[in-house]
Amino acid sequence: MSAILRVCQMMGIASKNPGFKFHLFSFLFTFSSLALFCSAASSITQGQSLRDGETLISDGEKFELGFFSPENSSSRYVGIWYYNISTSDPSVIWVANRERPIFYKTGILKIGSDGNVVVLDGNNTAVWSSNASASSHSTAILNDEGNLVLSSSGDTSKEYWQSFGDPTNTFLPGMKVEVNSAIGENRFLTSWKSENDPSPGAYSMGVDPRGSPQIVIWEGSNRRWRSGHWNKQLFIGVPNMPTTYSYGFKLSDENGNGSMYFTYTPWNVSDKLRFQIRWDGYEEQLRWVGDKNQWEVIQSQPNKSNDCELYNRCGKFGVCSASHGSGSECSCMHGFQPTDWDQWIRRNWSDGCSRKTLLQCHRNRTIGTEENDEEDGFVGLRCAKLPDFADLVVRGSDENCEEICLKNCSCTAYAFVQGIGCMIWTEDLLDVQKFTKGGNTLNIRLAHSDLGGKKKLSTLVIIVISVAGALFLVIFMLLLWRFKAKLKVLPTTSSISWLRNKDPPMLDASKSNEFSTDVSGSIDLFAEGNQVNGSELPLFNFACVAAATNNFSEENKLGKGGFGTVYKGNLPGLQEVAIKRLSRRSGQGLEEFKNEISLIAKLQHRNLVRLLGCCIQGEEKMLLYEYMPNKSLDFFLFDPSKQALLDWRRRFAIIEGIARGLLYLHRDSRLRIIHRDLKASNILLDADMIPKISDFGMARIFGGNQNEANTNRVVGT
């Protein structure tokens, strides 16, 4: 400004025109205001306004705020949408004045005199306000999460209001779907009235505050769909949730004051994704696919191909099972019959089912006697979507749960669910669905006469099994004692002589002076799991290993190869283990056995299978590994029904893990080792799908500078 004045004074302009300074100042102020909006600001402050046609863009250019009109409509709304997405779907994720649209392009968004965000029409009438207890000096900022935040101009951490706290129909990453069960408050998403009308529609979605939290879709005040209860990992009423939901949920408690909320976070922060409650009552999870320039529907609830997803399809005490197409079939729970047979035959199941026989305590209350009454019992309904309105959730066990239910005359059913505990129902059982797989067991309380003699039969079976089990245990202990007395517990000299050799076959140790297989100090240890110093392995008693595998039964067999058979076992202290039993007829297996003890005992890496011990007794030679519950990689790759479980994220993590294991073998370990038999069946997967390289029977040790070696036979993959 001063520089321009000096130039004008030199030209004699300023001195001849006293009003020049005022006009120049006005011009520069106007020009700077225009430049502010031309530079795509992300915020507005007191005294600034946003007119129809102008927008705010978040700093990372992810979201945009401005005025818009839905398709085939001239009404104007203030909304937030994804920035720079060219598609017929406007992808609007939030609307301010959804109940009071502006009918001409005369709207203004500004910070009002009270510090609130307000939307004004052409008559300067407020059609919407944030209605927060704001300061007169406040700022509204659109951030990269799609959240419009009203905060103090001097301290942006002091927030007065945010659009995430006043949602419309969309649930974004970072947003909280909140509920306070203590005071009954809930934060809902509300659908649009129609596809092109943002005004509040008939459907809403939120967290049900009663009992264990679950997601519910309401049509007005009536339930339309529910997710089932949250067990701290997933919603138990959504079949195949780990595969149908690409991005998981998390439930957080807030300071223990009864307030809790669901959030979700994308695995890839660059993904554009959202949940929304549609105008027609369906929840959808969508992900933006840039290559196709469209939103992809990942999952939708309720499932349009299954009428059983609709709330309480079969009425009280009814069970819904999906039939072919989008149909459904209803049946009554065991011990119940249709309330109205005529309507039931006409496939009108809304009246549900009624008990055939009153429960014992109800009967005693009516008749006033307990003579000759048998105790109520339970019948389990497996693979069930558990009923709505669990009245009591307590900690305990399945047995405690049954006892609690029997002591409560109003209890109609119970279920014990991992992550939740004991769930009790004291009202009619509503919205029960039968899954083809998954679900939980619902234990339905019935009068003794409706148990069909199952209780007496079960008692007899328990007695027979107990007596037979005791006899079997006595016989087994006698046989085990005789077996141990005959074979002793020490290995023969011939079976362990190779362990004293520092250069076992199959290993070219001459190339590496670091390598040593001296485990001579281990041969005197055959107690269960005793650990010697250094890298030597625990040696296990054969009888202990045989007992852990149920005497190497077929039920415990995990697989079979040229080396022998692998069994699943349970050892005290080690819990579940995989036991490789060397085939007596396999010379190649003997070499593999020597190699694996020599190599794996010295290797420690997250992506290598861990050797826990071995067993050498007589002609028996076995290796004990950590147990991998997800089997091997080929189990997923070559099974069409399992391939879908390996999405790209998991596949990449598995590839990365294998590469890390190989890098350790080839470069970072004390021994430079070439595996020579790397294939899908030799990649094991633990409970978290972390890959573990296994089967080192064909492996070779290389020297530090060695790049090639000779072999006496062609082996490996």
XYZ file of C-alpha atoms in Angstrom:
717
model
C 0.000 0.000 0.000
C 2.736 2.476 0.980
C 4.756 1.543 -2.089
C 1.789 2.304 -4.379
C 1.273 5.661 -2.640
C 4.899 6.608 -3.166
C 4.618 5.855 -6.873
C 1.440 7.934 -7.113
C 3.078 10.835 -5.259
C 5.943 10.760 -7.716
C 3.398 11.083 -10.506
C 1.619 13.941 -8.659
C -1.628 12.035 -8.369
C -2.004 11.715 -4.634
C -1.314 15.374 -3.909
C -3.862 16.626 -6.466
C -6.636 14.264 -5.336
C -7.152 14.136 -1.529
C -9.762 11.304 -1.821
C -7.401 9.137 -3.755
C -6.123 7.271 -0.681
C -9.628 6.252 0.338
C -10.539 4.916 -3.139
C -7.253 3.056 -3.426
C -7.790 1.426 -0.017
C -11.324 0.318 -0.962
C -10.049 -1.175 -4.218
C -7.313 -3.170 -2.506
C -9.686 -4.463 0.203
C -12.184 -5.641 -2.401
C -9.439 -7.247 -4.447
C -8.007 -9.086 -1.435
C -11.497 -10.361 -0.458
C -11.989 -11.771 -3.948
C -8.563 -13.374 -3.819
C -9.504 -15.069 -0.546
C -12.297 -17.068 -2.152
C -10.428 -17.599 -5.416
C -7.779 -19.453 -3.405
C -10.334 -22.073 -2.203
C -10.431 -21.299 1.534
C -11.298 -24.033 4.032
C -12.815 -21.733 6.685
C -14.886 -18.635 7.299
C -14.672 -16.251 10.240
C -16.775 -13.506 11.760
C -17.671 -10.944 9.100
C -17.116 -13.306 6.138
C -19.882 -15.002 4.174
C -20.226 -17.763 1.586
C -22.664 -16.996 -1.234
C -24.384 -19.439 -3.569
C -21.779 -20.425 -6.157
C -18.834 -20.130 -3.739
C -17.415 -23.107 -1.826
C -15.096 -24.086 0.987
C -12.565 -26.843 0.224
C -10.727 -28.760 2.932
C -6.964 -28.217 3.111
C -6.228 -31.668 1.672
C -8.820 -31.149 -1.105
C -10.893 -34.110 0.030
C -14.255 -32.475 0.805
C -16.163 -29.424 -0.423
C -18.950 -27.339 1.160
C -21.367 -25.152 -0.729
C -24.865 -24.807 -2.156
C -26.312 -27.579 -4.343
C -29.549 -28.756 -5.921
C -30.493 -32.459 -6.118
C -31.194 -33.918 -9.535
C -34.495 -32.730 -11.072
C -34.920 -30.117 -8.329
C -34.460 -26.333 -8.157
C -34.340 -26.236 -4.347
C -31.029 -25.076 -2.914
C -29.342 -26.687 0.099
C -26.051 -26.201 1.920
C -24.172 -29.492 1.943
C -20.812 -31.247 2.096
C -19.683 -33.637 -0.619
C -16.523 -35.360 -1.839
C -14.272 -32.971 -3.720
C -13.321 -33.565 -7.355
C -15.492 -36.655 -7.924
C -17.165 -36.438 -11.316
C -20.188 -38.700 -11.257
C -23.936 -38.470 -11.640
C -24.157 -39.300 -7.911
C -23.349 -36.038 -6.068
C -22.059 -38.037 -3.065
C -23.530 -35.532 -0.593
C -22.645 -36.660 2.926
C -24.233 -33.870 5.007
C -27.033 -31.325 4.527
C -27.640 -28.276 6.727
C -31.058 -26.869 5.819
C -32.643 -30.181 4.808
C -36.023 -29.159 6.274
C -36.078 -25.601 4.838
C -34.656 -25.367 1.310
C -33.982 -22.058 -0.482
C -35.813 -21.672 -3.788
C -33.463 -19.274 -5.570
C -29.703 -18.851 -5.767
C -29.779 -16.116 -3.160
C -28.625 -18.072 -0.122
C -25.758 -17.074 2.154
C -23.790 -19.061 4.742
C -22.027 -16.989 7.399
C -21.020 -16.723 11.051
C -23.875 -14.904 12.783
C -23.568 -12.201 15.411
C -24.009 -14.859 18.129
C -21.085 -16.872 16.750
C -23.197 -19.657 15.212
C -23.094 -20.920 11.636
C -26.297 -19.748 9.928
C -27.864 -20.158 6.484
C -29.881 -17.170 5.241
C -32.307 -16.971 2.313
C -32.733 -14.013 -0.072
C -34.843 -12.159 2.511
C -32.017 -12.445 5.059
C -34.155 -14.907 7.072
C -32.330 -17.696 8.902
C -33.426 -21.101 7.557
C -30.873 -23.061 9.597
C -28.462 -22.475 12.506
C -25.939 -24.588 14.406
C -27.664 -23.455 17.650
C -24.566 -23.893 19.788
C -23.396 -21.910 22.787
C -20.717 -20.254 20.719
C -18.502 -17.230 21.254
C -19.024 -14.084 19.195
C -15.478 -14.657 17.881
C -15.719 -18.046 16.213
C -14.457 -19.792 13.070
C -15.992 -22.589 10.966
C -13.431 -24.957 9.402
C -14.059 -27.792 6.924
C -11.481 -30.512 7.674
C -10.258 -33.473 5.613
C -12.575 -35.893 7.428
C -15.615 -34.091 5.972
C -16.449 -32.491 9.319
C -17.470 -28.819 9.574
C -16.178 -27.675 12.977
C -17.215 -24.449 14.733
C -14.540 -23.368 17.210
C -13.054 -20.356 18.921
C -11.084 -18.072 16.602
C -8.328 -17.798 19.161
C -8.273 -21.479 20.153
C -9.416 -23.997 17.514
C -9.195 -26.820 20.073
C -12.190 -25.252 21.842
C -15.060 -26.658 19.785
C -18.644 -25.405 20.050
C -20.321 -27.542 17.391
C -19.502 -29.957 14.546
C -21.475 -31.469 11.676
C -20.371 -34.966 12.813
C -22.462 -34.345 15.931
C -25.498 -33.454 13.804
C -25.389 -36.150 11.069
C -27.873 -36.634 8.271
C -27.811 -39.970 6.420
C -24.084 -40.791 6.210
C -21.571 -42.418 8.572
C -17.944 -41.507 7.732
C -14.610 -42.748 9.116
C -13.847 -40.790 12.279
C -17.525 -40.093 12.981
C -19.093 -41.375 16.202
C -22.462 -43.128 16.205
C -23.116 -42.487 19.863
C -25.521 -43.697 22.518
C -25.873 -42.976 26.235
C -27.765 -45.848 27.841
C -27.749 -44.112 31.228
C -29.939 -41.217 30.084
C -31.448 -42.838 26.980
C -29.918 -40.429 24.459
C -29.047 -41.647 20.989
C -27.511 -40.143 17.854
C -29.299 -41.339 14.715
C -28.671 -41.209 11.007
C -31.866 -40.260 9.161
C -32.517 -41.167 5.527
C -33.485 -38.750 2.770
C -37.205 -38.587 1.983
C -36.550 -39.783 -1.558
C -33.585 -40.241 -3.843
C -33.642 -36.533 -4.772
C -35.161 -35.027 -1.635
C -32.771 -34.471 1.325
C -35.560 -33.696 3.789
C -35.848 -36.247 6.656
C -37.247 -39.581 5.468
C -39.034 -42.483 7.099
C -35.943 -44.481 8.082
C -33.305 -43.965 10.748
C -30.285 -45.952 11.913
C -28.426 -45.894 15.203
C -27.262 -47.830 18.254
C -29.895 -49.560 20.377
C -29.098 -48.647 24.001
C -30.886 -51.632 25.543
C -28.603 -54.479 26.684
C -25.505 -55.279 24.653
C -25.333 -52.609 21.912
C -26.438 -53.375 18.376
C -27.158 -51.390 15.214
C -30.874 -50.971 14.446
C -32.760 -49.575 11.440
C -36.149 -48.100 12.323
C -39.091 -47.310 10.047
C -40.704 -44.578 12.059
C -40.857 -46.093 15.549
C -40.925 -49.712 14.301
C -37.825 -51.832 13.950
C -36.969 -52.884 10.409
C -33.596 -54.641 10.886
C -31.000 -55.182 13.574
C -27.403 -56.346 13.476
C -27.503 -58.558 16.538
C -25.491 -57.896 19.669
C -21.864 -56.690 19.673
C -19.395 -59.224 21.150
C -16.383 -56.846 21.112
C -15.318 -58.128 17.689
C -18.384 -58.283 15.459
C -22.180 -58.161 15.361
C -23.350 -61.710 16.031
C -26.535 -61.307 13.976
C -24.738 -60.533 10.679
C -23.747 -63.749 8.855
C -20.169 -63.781 7.512
C -19.479 -60.311 8.866
C -15.649 -60.624 8.641
C -15.889 -61.171 4.883
C -18.827 -58.904 4.007
C -17.637 -55.840 5.956
C -14.348 -54.601 4.488
C -13.751 -52.211 7.370
C -14.301 -53.203 10.974
C -16.084 -51.452 13.796
C -14.833 -50.489 17.222
C -16.943 -49.802 20.295
C -15.490 -47.301 22.769
C -16.675 -46.388 26.256
C -16.403 -42.719 27.193
C -15.245 -42.151 30.754
C -17.565 -44.851 32.094
C -20.525 -42.442 32.216
C -22.830 -44.669 30.193
C -21.873 -43.057 26.905
C -20.413 -45.267 24.175
C -19.947 -44.958 20.448
C -19.087 -46.946 17.342
C -16.348 -45.789 14.990
C -14.562 -47.380 12.067
C -11.256 -46.717 10.339
C -10.252 -47.754 6.797
C -7.183 -49.954 6.483
C -6.052 -47.751 3.591
C -6.331 -44.079 4.568
C -6.536 -43.057 0.917
C -9.790 -44.989 0.404
C -12.988 -42.979 0.030
C -15.758 -44.878 1.765
C -18.990 -44.280 3.626
C -21.984 -45.961 5.239
C -25.403 -44.527 4.504
C -29.040 -45.214 5.319
C -30.869 -45.044 1.996
C -34.236 -43.441 1.388
C -35.756 -46.932 0.841
C -34.628 -48.300 4.233
C -31.415 -50.141 3.324
C -28.024 -49.550 4.923
C -25.142 -49.584 2.434
C -21.363 -49.549 2.698
C -19.818 -47.907 -0.368
C -16.247 -47.510 -1.635
C -15.144 -45.177 -4.414
C -13.505 -47.011 -7.357
C -11.551 -44.403 -9.285
C -10.817 -46.634 -12.285
C -14.547 -47.155 -12.857
C -15.506 -43.648 -11.724
C -18.295 -44.984 -9.535
C -19.262 -45.990 -6.003
C -19.098 -49.742 -5.357
C -21.581 -51.283 -2.897
C -19.566 -53.573 -0.600
C -22.498 -54.793 1.483
C -26.096 -53.892 2.189
C -28.455 -54.652 5.091
C -31.055 -56.035 5.304
C -30.064 -58.549 2.647
C -32.424 -58.052 -0.302
C -32.188 -61.737 -1.227
C -33.313 -62.949 2.208
C -36.691 -61.949 3.666
C -35.614 -63.386 7.030
C -33.441 -60.296 7.469
C -36.604 -58.213 7.984
C -37.392 -57.744 11.637
C -39.474 -60.424 13.412
C -40.616 -62.031 10.164
C -42.134 -65.029 11.957
C -43.593 -63.411 15.068
C -42.983 -64.377 18.682
C -41.298 -67.752 19.290
C -41.070 -68.259 15.530
C -37.907 -69.188 13.613
C -37.263 -67.896 10.107
C -35.241 -69.921 7.606
C -34.284 -68.628 4.170
C -35.725 -70.551 1.216
C -34.867 -70.427 -2.465
C -34.835 -66.978 -4.063
C -35.822 -64.202 -1.711
C -38.474 -66.214 0.110
C -38.607 -67.395 3.696
C -40.168 -70.185 5.701
C -41.355 -69.974 9.293
C -41.515 -72.684 11.909
C -42.284 -72.733 15.607
C -39.628 -73.418 18.202
C -39.587 -76.833 19.809
C -42.430 -77.035 22.343
C -44.481 -74.317 20.596
C -47.306 -74.299 18.054
C -48.880 -71.631 15.800
C -51.089 -69.185 17.695
C -53.530 -68.989 14.748
C -53.441 -72.100 12.557
C -55.656 -70.625 9.852
C -53.410 -67.597 9.360
C -50.287 -69.733 9.608
C -51.460 -71.965 6.759
C -52.051 -68.797 4.699
C -48.402 -67.846 5.381
C -49.405 -64.966 7.622
C -46.964 -65.544 10.464
C -47.325 -62.261 12.317
C -49.139 -63.822 15.327
C -46.220 -66.170 15.908
C -46.355 -69.224 18.169
C -47.528 -70.145 21.681
C -46.403 -72.696 24.259
C -47.923 -76.131 24.204
C -47.420 -76.548 27.965
C -46.990 -73.981 30.724
C -43.635 -73.891 32.482
C -43.460 -75.468 35.948
C -43.403 -72.215 37.916
C -46.268 -70.773 35.863
C -48.241 -73.947 36.375
C -47.557 -73.911 40.139
C -48.640 -70.289 40.350
C -51.925 -71.143 38.558
C -52.725 -74.469 40.276
C -51.056 -73.743 43.620
C -49.298 -77.106 44.020
C -45.902 -78.578 43.248
C -46.804 -82.269 43.594
C -45.520 -84.602 40.873
C -44.046 -81.645 38.989
C -40.901 -82.294 37.000
C -38.333 -79.543 36.619
C -38.276 -77.449 33.467
C -35.478 -78.085 30.995
C -33.868 -76.601 27.907
C -33.654 -77.449 24.225
C -30.860 -75.879 22.173
C -31.485 -74.140 18.852
C -28.134 -74.074 17.056
C -26.858 -71.616 14.429
C -29.405 -69.027 15.566
C -29.597 -65.282 15.360
C -30.299 -64.607 19.018
C -33.599 -62.883 19.947
C -33.989 -59.173 20.525
C -34.230 -57.563 23.986
C -31.832 -59.532 26.162
C -32.934 -58.436 29.624
C -29.910 -59.452 31.646
C -26.255 -59.730 30.741
C -24.015 -61.170 33.446
C -20.593 -62.731 33.624
C -20.215 -66.432 34.266
C -20.276 -69.745 32.468
C -22.799 -71.710 30.476
C -23.701 -73.730 33.565
C -24.197 -70.598 35.665
C -26.374 -69.179 32.927
C -28.717 -72.184 33.023
C -28.932 -72.009 36.802
C -29.757 -68.291 36.728
C -32.498 -68.868 34.158
C -34.089 -71.740 36.123
C -34.227 -69.611 39.270
C -36.099 -66.849 37.426
C -39.685 -67.824 36.731
C -39.914 -65.226 33.957
C -36.863 -66.534 32.083
C -37.781 -67.992 28.692
C -34.312 -68.663 27.245
C -30.610 -68.066 27.739
C -27.414 -68.075 25.701
C -23.749 -67.851 26.622
C -21.758 -65.819 24.092
C -18.023 -65.241 24.111
C -17.295 -61.534 24.518
C -20.732 -60.817 26.026
C -21.335 -63.411 28.726
C -24.664 -64.813 29.887
C -27.708 -63.414 28.102
C -31.172 -63.919 29.597
C -34.574 -63.360 27.974
C -37.658 -62.811 30.154
C -40.100 -61.776 27.434
C -41.337 -63.221 24.151
C -38.512 -64.362 21.869
C -38.590 -62.074 18.822
C -36.681 -61.883 15.535
C -35.044 -65.318 15.630
C -33.409 -66.552 12.451
C -31.806 -69.887 11.561
C -28.437 -69.532 9.786
C -26.915 -72.192 7.554
C -23.645 -71.705 9.450
C -22.362 -69.525 12.258
C -24.700 -67.959 14.773
C -25.074 -69.038 18.402
C -26.950 -71.651 20.416
C -30.208 -70.423 21.959
C -31.314 -72.556 24.920
C -35.124 -72.431 25.053
C -36.859 -73.192 28.339
C -39.580 -75.844 28.104
C -41.872 -77.768 30.412
C -40.615 -81.256 31.205
C -43.380 -82.899 29.191
C -42.215 -81.059 26.055
C -38.642 -82.262 26.399
C -39.645 -85.626 24.938
C -37.836 -87.657 27.596
C -34.570 -86.043 26.597
C -33.658 -85.141 30.154
C -33.932 -88.715 31.500
C -32.116 -90.017 28.465
C -29.361 -87.482 28.882
C -28.964 -88.412 32.565
C -28.673 -92.104 31.625
C -26.180 -91.289 28.915
C -24.102 -89.249 31.361
C -24.006 -92.157 33.839
C -23.021 -94.685 31.150
C -20.337 -92.403 29.739
C -18.933 -91.699 33.202
C -18.649 -95.397 34.097
C -17.195 -96.293 30.699
C -14.764 -93.391 30.921
C -13.553 -94.465 34.358
C -12.998 -98.054 33.170
C -11.191 -96.838 30.080
C -8.955 -94.577 32.180
C -8.006 -97.459 34.498
C -7.223 -99.755 31.559
C -5.263 -97.024 29.806
C -3.155 -96.308 32.894
C -2.327 -100.017 33.274
C -1.335 -100.304 29.616
C 0.698 -97.107 29.842
C 2.533 -98.401 32.937
C 3.360 -101.663 31.181
C 4.453 -99.820 28.073
C 6.797 -97.534 29.995
C 8.208 -100.429 31.988
C 8.957 -102.312 28.769
C 10.453 -99.557 26.649
C 11.995 -97.480 29.477
C 12.394 -93.778 28.924
C 15.904 -93.512 27.536
C 16.647 -93.664 23.805
C 18.981 -96.317 22.464
C 22.532 -95.433 21.642
C 21.909 -96.037 17.944
C 18.940 -93.668 17.888
C 20.916 -90.718 19.234
C 24.438 -91.379 17.988
C 23.989 -88.958 15.094
C 23.124 -86.149 17.534
C 26.718 -86.229 18.837
C 28.038 -85.734 15.322
C 28.792 -82.072 14.654
C 28.520 -82.556 10.902
C 25.248 -84.404 10.251
C 24.345 -85.588 6.721
C 22.476 -83.219 4.367
C 24.329 -80.211 5.867
C 27.403 -78.729 4.263
C 28.861 -77.329 7.463
C 32.338 -76.929 6.068
C 31.265 -73.656 4.496
C 30.197 -72.049 7.760
C 32.389 -72.089 10.846
C 29.495 -70.653 12.882
C 27.417 -73.804 12.554
C 27.406 -76.462 15.217
C 24.896 -79.196 15.906
C 26.358 -80.350 19.181
C 23.368 -81.350 21.258
C 25.160 -84.082 23.178
C 24.167 -82.419 26.411
C 20.516 -83.154 25.655
C 20.592 -86.920 25.467
C 20.242 -87.398 29.212
C 17.115 -85.242 29.398
C 13.852 -87.000 28.724
C 11.623 -85.324 31.273
C 8.591 -83.625 29.763
C 9.748 -80.306 28.373
C 12.991 -79.873 30.307
C 15.081 -77.190 28.644
C 18.860 -77.404 28.497
C 21.106 -74.406 28.131
C 21.913 -72.801 24.794
C 19.932 -73.650 21.677
C 19.313 -77.298 22.621
C 15.745 -78.581 22.417
C 13.539 -80.131 25.090
C 13.149 -83.901 24.627
C 9.741 -85.401 25.361
C 8.706 -88.796 26.648
C 7.074 -91.000 23.978
C 4.227 -91.994 26.286
C 3.490 -88.308 26.945
C 3.373 -87.559 23.218
C 1.183 -90.604 22.553
C -1.262 -89.511 25.258
C -1.346 -85.973 23.850
C -2.483 -87.290 20.438
C -4.988 -89.852 21.782
C -2.526 -92.582 20.825
C -2.095 -91.058 17.338
C -5.781 -91.380 16.515
C -7.310 -90.552 13.141
C -9.282 -87.696 14.734
C -6.006 -85.973 15.612
C -4.410 -86.424 12.179
C -3.679 -83.115 10.401
C -1.930 -84.384 7.282
C 0.476 -86.874 5.737
C 3.567 -86.581 3.551
C 6.625 -88.509 2.395
C 8.259 -87.939 5.767
C 5.357 -89.398 7.747
C 2.211 -88.089 9.465
C 1.400 -84.864 11.351
C -0.909 -85.002 14.378
C -2.528 -82.394 16.600
C -1.746 -82.795 20.292
C -2.345 -81.131 23.653
C 0.605 -81.015 26.049
C 0.519 -79.538 29.561
C 2.181 -76.140 29.505
C 2.424 -76.014 25.682
C -1.289 -76.416 25.014
C -1.907 -77.217 21.313
C 1.065 -78.474 19.284
C 1.637 -80.087 15.886
C 3.558 -83.373 16.099
C 5.418 -84.709 13.048
C 5.884 -88.484 13.430
C 8.668 -89.812 11.196
C 7.702 -92.763 9.046
C 9.826 -95.799 9.889
C 10.042 -96.748 6.193
C 11.191 -93.329 4.985
C 14.945 -92.922 4.640
C 14.352 -89.495 3.203
C 12.294 -88.655 6.232
C 15.232 -89.531 8.488
C 17.440 -87.045 6.677
C 14.695 -84.419 6.949
C 14.383 -85.109 10.656
C 18.092 -84.532 11.220
C 18.064 -81.403 9.127
C 15.085 -79.814 10.854
C 16.519 -80.335 14.351
C 19.894 -78.958 13.254
C 18.446 -75.908 11.506
C 15.234 -74.746 13.151
C 16.646 -75.010 16.691
C 19.050 -72.212 15.765
C 16.576 -70.019 13.857
C 14.281 -67.508 15.557
C 12.023 -65.321 13.402
C 8.380 -64.249 13.400
C 7.846 -65.786 9.942
C 9.526 -69.138 10.618
C 7.695 -71.989 12.288
C 8.896 -72.531 15.864
C 10.248 -75.935 16.900
C 9.206 -76.698 20.489
C 10.967 -80.007 21.033
C 11.524 -83.565 19.804
C 11.040 -87.165 20.870
C 13.515 -90.000 20.185
C 12.722 -93.404 21.616
C 13.535 -96.717 20.003
C 12.557 -96.459 16.357
C 10.263 -93.512 17.054
C 11.420 -90.040 15.995
C 9.098 -87.022 16.292
C 9.262 -83.227 16.074
C 6.941 -80.933 18.057
C 5.991 -77.591 16.475
C 3.717 -74.715 17.427
C 0.185 -75.454 16.201
C -1.157 -73.395 13.285
C -4.999 -73.219 13.504
C -5.431 -71.854 9.944
C -3.523 -74.751 8.390
C -1.435 -73.969 5.289
C -1.693 -71.440 2.474
C -2.787 -74.021 -0.111
C -5.882 -74.704 2.009
C -7.094 -71.194 1.082
C -5.599 -70.761 -2.401
C -6.973 -73.932 -3.980
C -10.380 -74.101 -2.306
C -12.943 -71.952 -4.193
C -15.017 -71.512 -1.035
C -11.999 -70.229 0.946
C -10.440 -67.961 -1.696
C -12.807 -65.111 -0.834
C -11.332 -64.995 2.682
C -8.014 -63.864 1.212
C -8.697 -60.296 0.175
C -5.874 -58.213 -1.287
C -4.863 -56.825 2.117
C -4.393 -60.292 3.579
C -2.649 -61.597 0.469
C -0.186 -58.704 0.542
C 0.493 -59.249 4.258
C 1.153 -62.975 3.617
C 3.483 -62.210 0.696
C 5.326 -59.659 2.797
C 5.696 -62.094 5.689
C 7.111 -64.844 3.424
C 9.559 -62.355 1.938
C 10.700 -61.294 5.425
C 11.262 -64.930 6.390
C 13.295 -65.628 3.260
C 15.319 -62.446 3.755
C 16.174 -63.635 7.243
C 17.228 -67.061 5.958
C 19.294 -65.718 3.062
C 20.919 -62.712 4.699
C 20.165 -61.922 8.340
C 20.420 -65.230 10.221
C 23.599 -66.691 11.709
C 23.400 -69.401 9.050
C 22.873 -68.656 5.387
C 20.145 -71.154 4.474
C 18.459 -72.056 1.161
C 15.059 -73.669 1.790
C 14.753 -75.587 -1.559
C 11.153 -76.694 -0.943
C 9.142 -73.459 -0.738
C 5.526 -74.041 -1.786
C 2.032 -73.142 -0.622
C 1.664 -76.293 1.497
C 4.840 -75.383 3.403
C 3.540 -71.910 4.325
C 1.571 -72.278 7.559
C -0.851 -69.633 8.875
C -1.368 -68.878 12.559
C -4.533 -67.580 14.221
C -3.810 -64.043 12.966
C -3.055 -65.253 9.393
C 0.671 -64.519 9.881
C 2.668 -66.786 7.503
C 5.285 -69.191 8.881
C 7.797 -70.965 6.615
C 8.014 -74.644 7.570
C 9.540 -77.986 6.498
C 13.321 -77.470 6.417
C 14.038 -81.082 5.515
C 15.468 -80.161 2.098
C 17.313 -77.027 3.263
C 21.029 -76.418 2.636
C 23.529 -74.247 4.472
C 25.691 -71.938 2.366
C 28.941 -70.252 3.322
C 29.140 -66.475 3.684
C 30.551 -65.974 0.168
C 29.117 -69.065 -1.470
C 26.695 -68.571 -4.399
C 26.249 -72.158 -5.631
C 26.571 -75.756 -4.442
C 26.265 -79.302 -5.744
C 23.624 -81.843 -4.731
C 23.581 -85.619 -4.929
C 19.910 -85.787 -5.921
C 17.141 -83.613 -7.333
C 14.760 -82.658 -4.517
C 12.485 -79.835 -3.479
C 10.271 -77.483 -5.425
